[in-house]
mmCIF file of C-alpha atoms and ligand atoms in Angstrom:
data_model
loop_
_atom_site.group_PDB
_atom_site.id
_atom_site.type_symbol
_atom_site.label_atom_id
_atom_site.label_comp_id
_atom_site.label_asym_id
_atom_site.label_seq_id
_atom_site.Cartn_x
_atom_site.Cartn_y
_atom_site.Cartn_z
ATOM 1 C CA MET A 24 0.000 0.000 0.000
ATOM 2 C CA SER A 25 1.444 3.382 -0.966
ATOM 3 C CA THR A 26 1.308 6.561 1.093
ATOM 4 C CA SER A 27 -1.345 7.988 -1.178
ATOM 5 C CA ASP A 28 -3.573 5.015 -0.330
ATOM 6 C CA LEU A 29 -3.446 5.871 3.366
ATOM 7 C CA THR A 30 -4.673 9.376 2.651
ATOM 8 C CA ARG A 31 -7.156 8.239 0.034
ATOM 9 C CA CYS A 32 -10.555 9.703 0.831
ATOM 10 C CA LEU A 33 -13.394 7.587 -0.496
ATOM 11 C CA ASP A 34 -17.045 8.425 0.016
ATOM 12 C CA PHE A 35 -19.488 5.581 0.479
ATOM 13 C CA ALA A 36 -22.266 7.463 -1.318
ATOM 14 C CA ARG A 37 -22.627 10.904 -2.785
ATOM 15 C CA PRO A 38 -25.557 12.565 -4.555
ATOM 16 C CA TRP A 39 -24.912 13.780 -8.110
ATOM 17 C CA LEU A 40 -25.678 17.466 -7.553
ATOM 18 C CA ALA A 41 -24.055 20.407 -9.349
ATOM 19 C CA GLU A 42 -24.711 23.823 -10.875
ATOM 20 C CA PRO A 43 -27.997 22.968 -12.642
ATOM 21 C CA GLU A 44 -29.545 21.881 -9.314
ATOM 22 C CA ALA A 45 -28.192 24.947 -7.494
ATOM 23 C CA GLU A 46 -29.559 27.135 -10.292
ATOM 24 C CA ALA A 47 -32.961 25.430 -10.057
ATOM 25 C CA ALA A 48 -33.164 25.989 -6.290
ATOM 26 C CA ARG A 49 -32.228 29.642 -6.863
ATOM 27 C CA ARG A 50 -34.973 30.009 -9.473
ATOM 28 C CA ALA A 51 -37.579 28.667 -7.047
ATOM 29 C CA VAL A 52 -36.352 30.825 -4.169
ATOM 30 C CA LEU A 53 -36.352 34.023 -6.221
ATOM 31 C CA SER A 54 -39.780 33.281 -7.692
ATOM 32 C CA GLY A 55 -41.298 33.979 -4.300
ATOM 33 C CA TRP A 56 -43.307 30.744 -4.436
ATOM 34 C CA VAL A 57 -41.576 28.094 -2.334
ATOM 35 C CA THR A 58 -44.230 25.637 -1.151
ATOM 36 C CA GLN A 59 -46.110 23.178 -3.382
ATOM 37 C CA GLY A 60 -46.828 25.109 -6.580
ATOM 38 C CA PRO A 61 -45.771 25.359 -10.237
ATOM 39 C CA GLU A 62 -42.437 23.525 -9.807
ATOM 40 C CA VAL A 63 -44.158 20.582 -8.104
ATOM 41 C CA ALA A 64 -46.758 20.446 -10.906
ATOM 42 C CA ALA A 65 -44.031 20.482 -13.575
ATOM 43 C CA PHE A 66 -41.945 17.882 -11.725
ATOM 44 C CA GLU A 67 -44.998 15.586 -11.565
ATOM 45 C CA ARG A 68 -45.625 15.887 -15.318
ATOM 46 C CA GLU A 69 -41.969 15.238 -16.134
ATOM 47 C CA PHE A 70 -41.690 12.309 -13.741
ATOM 48 C CA ALA A 71 -44.873 10.712 -15.108
ATOM 49 C CA ALA A 72 -43.520 11.021 -18.655
ATOM 50 C CA CYS A 73 -40.166 9.599 -17.567
ATOM 51 C CA VAL A 74 -41.658 6.343 -16.176
ATOM 52 C CA GLY A 75 -44.643 6.177 -18.544
ATOM 53 C CA ALA A 76 -47.277 6.695 -15.821
ATOM 54 C CA ASP A 77 -50.700 8.302 -16.281
ATOM 55 C CA HIS A 78 -50.501 10.160 -12.961
ATOM 56 C CA ALA A 79 -47.739 11.184 -10.553
ATOM 57 C CA CYS A 80 -48.327 12.920 -7.203
ATOM 58 C CA ALA A 81 -45.315 14.349 -5.340
ATOM 59 C CA VAL A 82 -45.137 14.115 -1.542
ATOM 60 C CA SER A 83 -42.668 14.744 1.278
ATOM 61 C CA SER A 84 -41.064 11.258 1.347
ATOM 62 C CA CYS A 85 -41.448 7.712 0.112
ATOM 63 C CA THR A 86 -42.627 6.753 3.598
ATOM 64 C CA ALA A 87 -45.527 9.203 3.176
ATOM 65 C CA ALA A 88 -46.135 7.833 -0.332
ATOM 66 C CA LEU A 89 -46.339 4.245 0.963
ATOM 67 C CA HIS A 90 -48.811 5.289 3.663
ATOM 68 C CA LEU A 91 -51.116 6.973 1.118
ATOM 69 C CA ALA A 92 -50.781 4.152 -1.416
ATOM 70 C CA LEU A 93 -51.821 1.511 1.117
ATOM 71 C CA ARG A 94 -54.763 3.652 2.267
ATOM 72 C CA ALA A 95 -55.890 4.214 -1.328
ATOM 73 C CA VAL A 96 -55.920 0.512 -2.211
ATOM 74 C CA GLY A 97 -58.131 -0.101 0.820
ATOM 75 C CA VAL A 98 -55.849 -1.248 3.644
ATOM 76 C CA ARG A 99 -57.809 -0.750 6.871
ATOM 77 C CA PRO A 100 -57.224 -1.436 10.573
ATOM 78 C CA GLY A 101 -57.149 -5.179 11.185
ATOM 79 C CA ASP A 102 -56.058 -6.028 7.638
ATOM 80 C CA GLU A 103 -52.877 -7.893 6.740
ATOM 81 C CA VAL A 104 -50.333 -6.834 4.137
ATOM 82 C CA VAL A 105 -47.829 -9.334 2.782
ATOM 83 C CA THR A 106 -44.364 -7.785 2.544
ATOM 84 C CA VAL A 107 -40.690 -8.404 3.335
ATOM 85 C CA SER A 108 -38.884 -7.784 6.605
ATOM 86 C CA HIS A 109 -35.625 -7.447 4.657
ATOM 87 C CA SER A 110 -36.100 -3.787 3.693
ATOM 88 C CA TYR A 111 -35.654 -0.345 5.121
ATOM 89 C CA ILE A 112 -37.988 -0.190 8.145
ATOM 90 C CA ALA A 113 -40.245 2.409 6.433
ATOM 91 C CA THR A 114 -41.751 -0.408 4.329
ATOM 92 C CA ALA A 115 -43.163 -2.197 7.378
ATOM 93 C CA ASN A 116 -43.931 1.055 9.218
ATOM 94 C CA SER A 117 -46.242 2.245 6.446
ATOM 95 C CA VAL A 118 -48.410 -0.851 6.982
ATOM 96 C CA ARG A 119 -48.636 -0.030 10.686
ATOM 97 C CA TYR A 120 -49.674 3.569 9.918
ATOM 98 C CA CYS A 121 -52.844 2.074 8.381
ATOM 99 C CA GLY A 122 -53.524 0.072 11.549
ATOM 100 C CA ALA A 123 -52.748 -3.094 9.603
ATOM 101 C CA THR A 124 -50.267 -5.905 10.283
ATOM 102 C CA PRO A 125 -47.270 -6.628 8.076
ATOM 103 C CA VAL A 126 -46.948 -10.342 7.302
ATOM 104 C CA PHE A 127 -43.331 -11.008 6.413
ATOM 105 C CA VAL A 128 -42.231 -13.499 3.783
ATOM 106 C CA ASP A 129 -38.639 -14.510 3.174
ATOM 107 C CA ILE A 130 -36.487 -13.363 0.267
ATOM 108 C CA ASP A 131 -34.769 -15.027 -2.644
ATOM 109 C CA PRO A 132 -31.102 -15.043 -1.539
ATOM 110 C CA ALA A 133 -29.917 -14.381 -5.113
ATOM 111 C CA THR A 134 -31.794 -11.081 -5.606
ATOM 112 C CA PHE A 135 -32.647 -10.003 -2.013
ATOM 113 C CA ASN A 136 -36.240 -9.603 -3.222
ATOM 114 C CA MET A 137 -39.521 -11.169 -2.070
ATOM 115 C CA ASP A 138 -39.654 -14.884 -2.917
ATOM 116 C CA PRO A 139 -43.052 -15.194 -4.660
ATOM 117 C CA GLY A 140 -43.101 -18.930 -3.921
ATOM 118 C CA ARG A 141 -43.670 -18.127 -0.265
ATOM 119 C CA ILE A 142 -46.629 -15.750 -0.610
ATOM 120 C CA GLU A 143 -49.604 -18.104 -0.888
ATOM 121 C CA ALA A 144 -48.726 -19.964 2.317
ATOM 122 C CA VAL A 145 -49.260 -16.834 4.420
ATOM 123 C CA LEU A 146 -52.519 -15.548 2.882
ATOM 124 C CA THR A 147 -55.613 -15.379 5.122
ATOM 125 C CA GLU A 148 -59.085 -13.895 4.700
ATOM 126 C CA ARG A 149 -57.675 -10.695 6.204
ATOM 127 C CA THR A 150 -54.966 -10.236 3.576
ATOM 128 C CA ARG A 151 -55.676 -7.055 1.606
ATOM 129 C CA ALA A 152 -52.513 -6.265 -0.321
ATOM 130 C CA ILE A 153 -49.002 -7.268 -1.317
ATOM 131 C CA LEU A 154 -46.344 -4.622 -0.705
ATOM 132 C CA CYS A 155 -43.346 -5.712 -2.763
ATOM 133 C CA VAL A 156 -39.966 -3.978 -2.849
ATOM 134 C CA HIS A 157 -37.542 -3.465 -5.733
ATOM 135 C CA GLN A 158 -34.640 -3.774 -3.332
ATOM 136 C CA MET A 159 -31.540 -1.677 -4.029
ATOM 137 C CA GLY A 160 -32.991 -0.949 -7.461
ATOM 138 C CA MET A 161 -33.273 -4.593 -8.576
ATOM 139 C CA PRO A 162 -36.784 -5.248 -9.920
ATOM 140 C CA CYS A 163 -38.610 -7.955 -7.971
ATOM 141 C CA GLN A 164 -40.397 -10.833 -9.686
ATOM 142 C CA LEU A 165 -43.489 -8.782 -10.533
ATOM 143 C CA GLU A 166 -44.980 -11.076 -13.161
ATOM 144 C CA THR A 167 -45.415 -13.907 -10.644
ATOM 145 C CA ILE A 168 -46.495 -11.560 -7.845
ATOM 146 C CA LEU A 169 -49.143 -9.914 -10.055
ATOM 147 C CA GLY A 170 -50.470 -13.370 -11.012
ATOM 148 C CA ILE A 171 -50.881 -14.345 -7.373
ATOM 149 C CA ALA A 172 -52.525 -11.001 -6.574
ATOM 150 C CA ARG A 173 -55.008 -11.424 -9.421
ATOM 151 C CA ARG A 174 -55.932 -14.949 -8.326
ATOM 152 C CA HIS A 175 -56.572 -13.844 -4.748
ATOM 153 C CA ARG A 176 -57.992 -10.398 -5.548
ATOM 154 C CA LEU A 177 -55.248 -8.516 -3.697
ATOM 155 C CA ALA A 178 -53.905 -5.038 -4.405
ATOM 156 C CA VAL A 179 -50.219 -4.629 -5.254
ATOM 157 C CA VAL A 180 -48.205 -1.635 -4.050
ATOM 158 C CA GLU A 181 -44.613 -1.380 -5.280
ATOM 159 C CA ASP A 182 -42.018 0.060 -2.918
ATOM 160 C CA ALA A 183 -39.830 1.448 -5.696
ATOM 161 C CA ALA A 184 -37.956 3.768 -3.289
ATOM 162 C CA CYS A 185 -34.585 2.842 -4.815
ATOM 163 C CA ALA A 186 -35.712 1.912 -8.319
ATOM 164 C CA VAL A 187 -36.026 5.070 -10.423
ATOM 165 C CA GLY A 188 -34.478 4.272 -13.813
ATOM 166 C CA SER A 189 -34.656 0.476 -13.338
ATOM 167 C CA GLU A 190 -36.465 -1.553 -15.978
ATOM 168 C CA ILE A 191 -38.371 -4.816 -16.133
ATOM 169 C CA ARG A 192 -39.350 -7.009 -19.077
ATOM 170 C CA LEU A 193 -43.017 -7.959 -18.926
ATOM 171 C CA ASN A 194 -44.854 -9.675 -21.795
ATOM 172 C CA GLY A 195 -41.705 -9.422 -23.888
ATOM 173 C CA ARG A 196 -41.265 -5.654 -23.499
ATOM 174 C CA TRP A 197 -38.869 -3.579 -21.404
ATOM 175 C CA THR A 198 -40.695 -0.941 -19.342
ATOM 176 C CA PRO A 199 -39.565 1.448 -16.597
ATOM 177 C CA ILE A 200 -40.406 0.603 -13.016
ATOM 178 C CA GLY A 201 -43.165 3.036 -12.033
ATOM 179 C CA LYS A 202 -45.548 2.647 -14.947
ATOM 180 C CA PRO A 203 -46.852 1.276 -12.482
ATOM 181 C CA HIS A 204 -47.222 -2.470 -13.007
ATOM 182 C CA GLY A 205 -49.017 -2.943 -9.692
ATOM 183 C CA ASP A 206 -51.736 -0.554 -8.518
ATOM 184 C CA VAL A 207 -49.437 2.162 -7.182
ATOM 185 C CA ALA A 208 -45.649 2.620 -7.184
ATOM 186 C CA CYS A 209 -43.816 4.757 -4.602
ATOM 187 C CA PHE A 210 -40.407 6.369 -5.101
ATOM 188 C CA SER A 211 -37.978 8.112 -2.743
ATOM 189 C CA PHE A 212 -35.836 11.190 -3.385
ATOM 190 C CA HIS A 213 -33.648 10.771 -0.303
ATOM 191 C CA PRO A 214 -29.950 11.501 -1.077
ATOM 192 C CA ARG A 215 -29.065 7.788 -0.920
ATOM 193 C CA LYS A 216 -31.231 7.122 -4.006
ATOM 194 C CA LEU A 217 -30.254 8.116 -7.561
ATOM 195 C CA VAL A 218 -32.530 11.144 -7.955
ATOM 196 C CA THR A 219 -32.700 13.401 -4.902
ATOM 197 C CA THR A 220 -34.664 16.458 -3.843
ATOM 198 C CA GLY A 221 -33.082 16.500 -0.368
ATOM 199 C CA ASP A 222 -36.088 14.577 0.903
ATOM 200 C CA GLY A 223 -39.175 13.732 -1.087
ATOM 201 C CA GLY A 224 -41.273 11.031 -2.673
ATOM 202 C CA ILE A 225 -43.787 10.429 -5.456
ATOM 203 C CA LEU A 226 -46.716 8.105 -6.173
ATOM 204 C CA THR A 227 -47.513 6.876 -9.677
ATOM 205 C CA THR A 228 -50.784 5.216 -10.664
ATOM 206 C CA SER A 229 -53.165 4.671 -13.584
ATOM 207 C CA ASN A 230 -56.164 5.302 -11.332
ATOM 208 C CA ARG A 231 -57.408 8.895 -11.609
ATOM 209 C CA ASP A 232 -59.567 8.663 -8.470
ATOM 210 C CA TRP A 233 -56.629 7.546 -6.352
ATOM 211 C CA ASP A 234 -54.490 10.345 -7.782
ATOM 212 C CA ARG A 235 -57.186 12.853 -6.722
ATOM 213 C CA GLN A 236 -57.311 11.248 -3.303
ATOM 214 C CA PHE A 237 -53.505 11.544 -2.909
ATOM 215 C CA ARG A 238 -53.757 15.264 -3.723
ATOM 216 C CA LEU A 239 -56.366 15.818 -1.017
ATOM 217 C CA TRP A 240 -54.540 13.749 1.581
ATOM 218 C CA ARG A 241 -51.160 15.402 1.097
ATOM 219 C CA HIS A 242 -52.676 18.864 1.685
ATOM 220 C CA ASN A 243 -54.626 18.292 4.933
ATOM 221 C CA GLY A 244 -57.690 17.252 2.944
ATOM 222 C CA MET A 245 -58.127 20.682 1.364
ATOM 223 C CA ASP A 246 -60.049 20.624 -1.922
ATOM 224 C CA VAL A 247 -58.530 23.742 -3.571
ATOM 225 C CA PRO A 248 -54.778 23.768 -4.224
ATOM 226 C CA ASP A 249 -53.059 26.977 -3.014
ATOM 227 C CA LEU A 250 -52.021 27.805 -6.552
ATOM 228 C CA ASP A 251 -55.607 27.730 -7.891
ATOM 229 C CA ARG A 252 -56.866 30.009 -5.148
ATOM 230 C CA HIS A 253 -53.912 32.337 -5.622
ATOM 231 C CA GLY A 254 -54.551 32.688 -9.367
ATOM 232 C CA ALA A 255 -58.362 32.909 -9.159
ATOM 233 C CA ARG A 256 -60.235 36.054 -10.262
ATOM 234 C CA GLU A 257 -63.114 35.198 -7.963
ATOM 235 C CA ILE A 258 -63.216 34.516 -4.260
ATOM 236 C CA ILE A 259 -62.999 30.779 -3.569
ATOM 237 C CA PHE A 260 -63.700 29.232 -0.182
ATOM 238 C CA GLU A 261 -61.998 25.883 0.211
ATOM 239 C CA THR A 262 -63.488 22.907 2.045
ATOM 240 C CA TYR A 263 -61.916 19.916 3.752
ATOM 241 C CA PRO A 264 -63.948 16.886 2.683
ATOM 242 C CA THR A 265 -61.566 14.350 4.220
ATOM 243 C CA LEU A 266 -59.026 14.002 7.040
ATOM 244 C CA GLY A 267 -55.609 14.590 5.503
ATOM 245 C CA TYR A 268 -51.954 15.071 6.355
ATOM 246 C CA ASN A 269 -49.248 17.580 5.583
ATOM 247 C CA TYR A 270 -47.260 15.479 3.110
ATOM 248 C CA ARG A 271 -46.439 18.286 0.659
ATOM 249 C CA MET A 272 -43.219 18.635 -1.310
ATOM 250 C CA SER A 273 -41.793 22.166 -1.533
ATOM 251 C CA ASP A 274 -41.279 23.956 -4.844
ATOM 252 C CA ILE A 275 -37.565 24.329 -4.008
ATOM 253 C CA ALA A 276 -37.263 20.550 -3.730
ATOM 254 C CA ALA A 277 -39.266 19.981 -6.921
ATOM 255 C CA ALA A 278 -37.103 22.434 -8.882
ATOM 256 C CA VAL A 279 -34.011 20.459 -7.846
ATOM 257 C CA GLY A 280 -35.817 17.250 -8.779
ATOM 258 C CA ARG A 281 -36.499 18.520 -12.305
ATOM 259 C CA ALA A 282 -32.777 19.179 -12.842
ATOM 260 C CA GLN A 283 -32.009 15.718 -11.413
ATOM 261 C CA LEU A 284 -34.459 13.981 -13.757
ATOM 262 C CA LYS A 285 -32.559 15.341 -16.749
ATOM 263 C CA ARG A 286 -29.490 13.503 -15.459
ATOM 264 C CA LEU A 287 -31.280 10.202 -14.874
ATOM 265 C CA PRO A 288 -30.166 8.387 -18.056
ATOM 266 C CA GLU A 289 -26.576 9.406 -17.368
ATOM 267 C CA MET A 290 -26.870 8.359 -13.706
ATOM 268 C CA VAL A 291 -28.143 4.897 -14.596
ATOM 269 C CA HIS A 292 -25.557 4.462 -17.333
ATOM 270 C CA ARG A 293 -22.742 5.422 -14.962
ATOM 271 C CA ARG A 294 -23.895 3.097 -12.169
ATOM 272 C CA ARG A 295 -24.314 0.152 -14.509
ATOM 273 C CA LEU A 296 -20.768 0.749 -15.710
ATOM 274 C CA LEU A 297 -19.465 0.892 -12.115
ATOM 275 C CA ALA A 298 -21.341 -2.318 -11.274
ATOM 276 C CA ALA A 299 -19.876 -4.101 -14.294
ATOM 277 C CA ARG A 300 -16.410 -2.978 -13.265
ATOM 278 C CA TYR A 301 -16.833 -4.237 -9.677
ATOM 279 C CA HIS A 302 -18.060 -7.485 -11.170
ATOM 280 C CA SER A 303 -14.941 -8.025 -13.245
ATOM 281 C CA LEU A 304 -12.641 -6.953 -10.395
ATOM 282 C CA LEU A 305 -14.244 -9.323 -7.876
ATOM 283 C CA ALA A 306 -15.261 -12.326 -9.985
ATOM 284 C CA ASP A 307 -12.121 -14.260 -8.999
ATOM 285 C CA LEU A 308 -12.599 -13.854 -5.226
ATOM 286 C CA PRO A 309 -13.360 -17.387 -3.984
ATOM 287 C CA GLY A 310 -16.757 -17.808 -2.321
ATOM 288 C CA ILE A 311 -18.047 -14.273 -2.983
ATOM 289 C CA HIS A 312 -21.579 -13.755 -4.334
ATOM 290 C CA LEU A 313 -21.940 -10.733 -6.590
ATOM 291 C CA PRO A 314 -25.246 -9.126 -7.635
ATOM 292 C CA GLN A 315 -26.998 -11.110 -10.357
ATOM 293 C CA GLU A 316 -29.504 -9.613 -12.751
ATOM 294 C CA PRO A 317 -32.324 -11.958 -13.764
ATOM 295 C CA THR A 318 -32.764 -11.956 -17.581
ATOM 296 C CA TRP A 319 -35.930 -9.852 -17.226
ATOM 297 C CA ALA A 320 -34.444 -7.172 -14.937
ATOM 298 C CA ARG A 321 -32.208 -4.143 -15.477
ATOM 299 C CA SER A 322 -31.106 -2.585 -12.207
ATOM 300 C CA ASN A 323 -30.079 1.021 -11.679
ATOM 301 C CA PHE A 324 -27.570 -0.330 -9.094
ATOM 302 C CA GLN A 325 -28.665 2.066 -6.387
ATOM 303 C CA SER A 326 -26.434 -0.138 -4.169
ATOM 304 C CA TYR A 327 -23.795 -2.759 -4.934
ATOM 305 C CA CYS A 328 -24.321 -5.559 -2.423
ATOM 306 C CA VAL A 329 -21.936 -8.509 -2.078
ATOM 307 C CA ARG A 330 -22.398 -11.652 0.003
ATOM 308 C CA LEU A 331 -19.128 -12.473 1.791
ATOM 309 C CA PRO A 332 -17.404 -15.842 1.462
ATOM 310 C CA GLN A 333 -18.393 -18.330 4.164
ATOM 311 C CA GLY A 334 -16.527 -17.820 7.405
ATOM 312 C CA CYS A 335 -15.785 -14.124 6.810
ATOM 313 C CA ASP A 336 -17.024 -12.075 9.734
ATOM 314 C CA GLN A 337 -19.002 -9.142 8.387
ATOM 315 C CA LYS A 338 -17.973 -6.611 11.021
ATOM 316 C CA GLN A 339 -14.326 -7.644 10.869
ATOM 317 C CA VAL A 340 -14.252 -7.270 7.089
ATOM 318 C CA MET A 341 -15.917 -3.855 7.310
ATOM 319 C CA GLN A 342 -13.468 -2.697 10.006
ATOM 320 C CA TYR A 343 -10.468 -3.961 8.015
ATOM 321 C CA MET A 344 -11.674 -2.006 4.995
ATOM 322 C CA LEU A 345 -12.438 1.121 7.034
ATOM 323 C CA ASP A 346 -8.910 0.992 8.460
ATOM 324 C CA ARG A 347 -7.781 1.298 4.836
ATOM 325 C CA ASN A 348 -10.147 4.220 4.251
ATOM 326 C CA VAL A 349 -12.806 2.201 2.447
ATOM 327 C CA PRO A 350 -16.236 2.938 3.945
ATOM 328 C CA THR A 351 -18.838 0.194 3.539
ATOM 329 C CA ARG A 352 -22.298 -0.461 4.985
ATOM 330 C CA ARG A 353 -24.000 -3.562 6.284
ATOM 331 C CA GLY A 354 -26.521 -5.110 3.893
ATOM 332 C CA VAL A 355 -30.222 -4.278 4.137
ATOM 333 C CA MET A 356 -31.783 -4.505 7.614
ATOM 334 C CA CYS A 357 -34.568 -6.804 8.831
ATOM 335 C CA ALA A 358 -37.529 -4.953 10.362
ATOM 336 C CA HIS A 359 -38.614 -7.992 12.431
ATOM 337 C CA ARG A 360 -35.409 -7.723 14.483
ATOM 338 C CA GLU A 361 -36.176 -4.157 15.593
ATOM 339 C CA ALA A 362 -38.109 -3.040 18.687
ATOM 340 C CA PRO A 363 -41.354 -1.920 16.947
ATOM 341 C CA TYR A 364 -41.777 -5.473 15.585
ATOM 342 C CA ALA A 365 -40.548 -7.403 18.619
ATOM 343 C CA ASN A 366 -44.055 -8.670 19.422
ATOM 344 C CA LEU A 367 -44.909 -9.602 15.883
ATOM 345 C CA HIS A 368 -43.992 -13.216 15.478
ATOM 346 C CA PRO A 369 -43.289 -14.058 11.843
ATOM 347 C CA ARG A 370 -45.452 -16.959 10.631
ATOM 348 C CA ARG A 371 -42.550 -18.495 8.749
ATOM 349 C CA PRO A 372 -38.817 -18.476 9.432
ATOM 350 C CA LEU A 373 -37.019 -15.561 7.781
ATOM 351 C CA THR A 374 -33.712 -17.386 7.457
ATOM 352 C CA GLU A 375 -32.658 -15.915 4.118
ATOM 353 C CA SER A 376 -33.545 -12.388 5.240
ATOM 354 C CA GLU A 377 -31.435 -12.750 8.391
ATOM 355 C CA GLN A 378 -28.570 -14.386 6.501
ATOM 356 C CA ALA A 379 -28.575 -11.525 4.020
ATOM 357 C CA GLN A 380 -28.453 -8.923 6.776
ATOM 358 C CA ASP A 381 -25.630 -10.739 8.565
ATOM 359 C CA HIS A 382 -23.410 -11.731 5.658
ATOM 360 C CA THR A 383 -23.637 -9.002 3.032
ATOM 361 C CA ILE A 384 -21.966 -5.617 2.725
ATOM 362 C CA LEU A 385 -22.513 -2.660 0.411
ATOM 363 C CA LEU A 386 -19.480 -1.271 -1.430
ATOM 364 C CA PRO A 387 -18.944 2.432 -2.205
ATOM 365 C CA MET A 388 -21.175 3.451 -5.098
ATOM 366 C CA HIS A 389 -21.471 6.938 -6.622
ATOM 367 C CA HIS A 390 -20.666 8.786 -9.843
ATOM 368 C CA LYS A 391 -17.296 10.131 -8.626
ATOM 369 C CA LEU A 392 -15.682 6.695 -8.191
ATOM 370 C CA THR A 393 -12.718 6.266 -10.521
ATOM 371 C CA GLU A 394 -11.347 3.030 -11.986
ATOM 372 C CA ASP A 395 -8.458 3.393 -9.598
ATOM 373 C CA ASP A 396 -10.814 3.795 -6.610
ATOM 374 C CA GLN A 397 -12.698 0.662 -7.573
ATOM 375 C CA ALA A 398 -9.502 -1.343 -7.972
ATOM 376 C CA TYR A 399 -8.475 -0.150 -4.508
ATOM 377 C CA VAL A 400 -11.853 -1.127 -3.001
ATOM 378 C CA ALA A 401 -11.662 -4.573 -4.625
ATOM 379 C CA GLU A 402 -8.129 -5.107 -3.354
ATOM 380 C CA ALA A 403 -9.119 -4.047 0.166
ATOM 381 C CA LEU A 404 -12.076 -6.469 0.107
ATOM 382 C CA LYS A 405 -9.905 -9.361 -1.107
ATOM 383 C CA ASN A 406 -7.307 -8.688 1.573
ATOM 384 C CA ALA A 407 -10.023 -8.340 4.205
ATOM 385 C CA CYS A 408 -11.454 -11.734 3.266
ATOM 386 C CA CYS A 409 -8.022 -13.399 3.329
ATOM 387 C CA HIS A 410 -7.407 -11.737 6.668
ATOM 388 C CA ALA A 411 -10.685 -13.124 8.048
ATOM 389 C CA VAL A 412 -10.208 -16.656 6.721
ATOM 390 C CA PRO A 413 -6.687 -17.540 5.581
ATOM 391 C CA CYS A 414 -7.025 -17.905 1.816
ATOM 392 C CA ALA A 415 -5.744 -20.589 -0.449
ATOM 393 C CA VAL A 416 -4.875 -17.940 -3.043
HETATM 394 C C1 PLP B 8 -35.268 4.743 1.304
HETATM 395 C C2 PLP B 8 -36.334 3.742 1.381
HETATM 396 C C3 PLP B 8 -37.608 4.055 1.893
HETATM 397 C C4 PLP B 8 -37.928 5.360 2.572
HETATM 398 O O1 PLP B 8 -37.785 6.471 1.743
HETATM 399 P P1 PLP B 8 -37.949 7.943 2.374
HETATM 400 O O2 PLP B 8 -38.060 8.830 1.175
HETATM 401 O O3 PLP B 8 -36.689 8.207 3.156
HETATM 402 O O4 PLP B 8 -39.143 7.971 3.233
HETATM 403 C C5 PLP B 8 -38.593 3.079 1.842
HETATM 404 N N1 PLP B 8 -38.348 1.859 1.326
HETATM 405 C C6 PLP B 8 -37.137 1.518 0.856
HETATM 406 C C7 PLP B 8 -36.936 0.153 0.258
HETATM 407 C C8 PLP B 8 -36.080 2.441 0.875
HETATM 408 O O5 PLP B 8 -34.879 2.075 0.411
#
């Protein structure tokens, strides 16, 4: 290791923000209209066009989006929603916000996504919906999940938090995640995802009534958007026909989002290139499992998740790499192991979910990574694994 390696400063993640985003925020600020207004409306139109959706409704986060999506498809107190524990905790939390119970099914260890073969065994007369996740940007097995949902008359909500720019092949055609293929898809604009607005989320659907409902709910149930009242030549008194929330996105955030959307093709292209490079650098590491794309899925590689060779202690490997200035993160969490779900006893073992949490790590992934950085990360990982279990190589 050279001296420069010891001073090497690698970020784990980094949003792709630059002058166009700063300029967009400036435009919104100087316009004098900073809450939900013309920028949000334009962002919604552009996002809908980008994923091929009929309707898109921007909100304050993906967590808020998931809450509204589940309410719209009819999830009520006492209902059950089939989902995965192996996800960011917001997935399970959104089910709880509706007074319903998440019923966790295990994942496919190859893709870290819901294993559709395990869904039917947990269905009851109280099951209302399936909440599937496109984990780390990898499309889940939607075709099978949609078939099961149709047979059992269940709604499908897609947690597409990480999946903007990912694609899936259905009926022989590639389509963007978010069309949506289920009833509603929910995206996140947190800085750890590809497109960011600081914080934010969006719901896409083909159902006009649900889209109207989302617009009421996000604005405390108010039936006249601020912008309409502001521009009206007559006095309008608004009413509040339903109990809502404050889940609005600001116009500053939406302006940044519009600049980000223009970069999306470049972002996805860059990440797919970085993923391919990691793949070739790490393919010869004995026992490692690298991300695999099913033939019908194109990931945006929001994260690059590797399963460590057997016997490698996750924390030890991460510490060894950090000592060499390579930041990593543990693989995706399991909600059922956290306090809010301590009393919810999964109906089936979640062995693959737990194994994934305990034996995978995420490698640095962002547009600034150079070839040299990636070679350094790969070398550090190989040495860390040899350090953990003496290697034959
Ligand atoms: C990030 C994430 C969320 C939450 O998104 P927010 O916009 O932060 O609310 C939900 N589900 C998954 C799978 C995520 O990765």
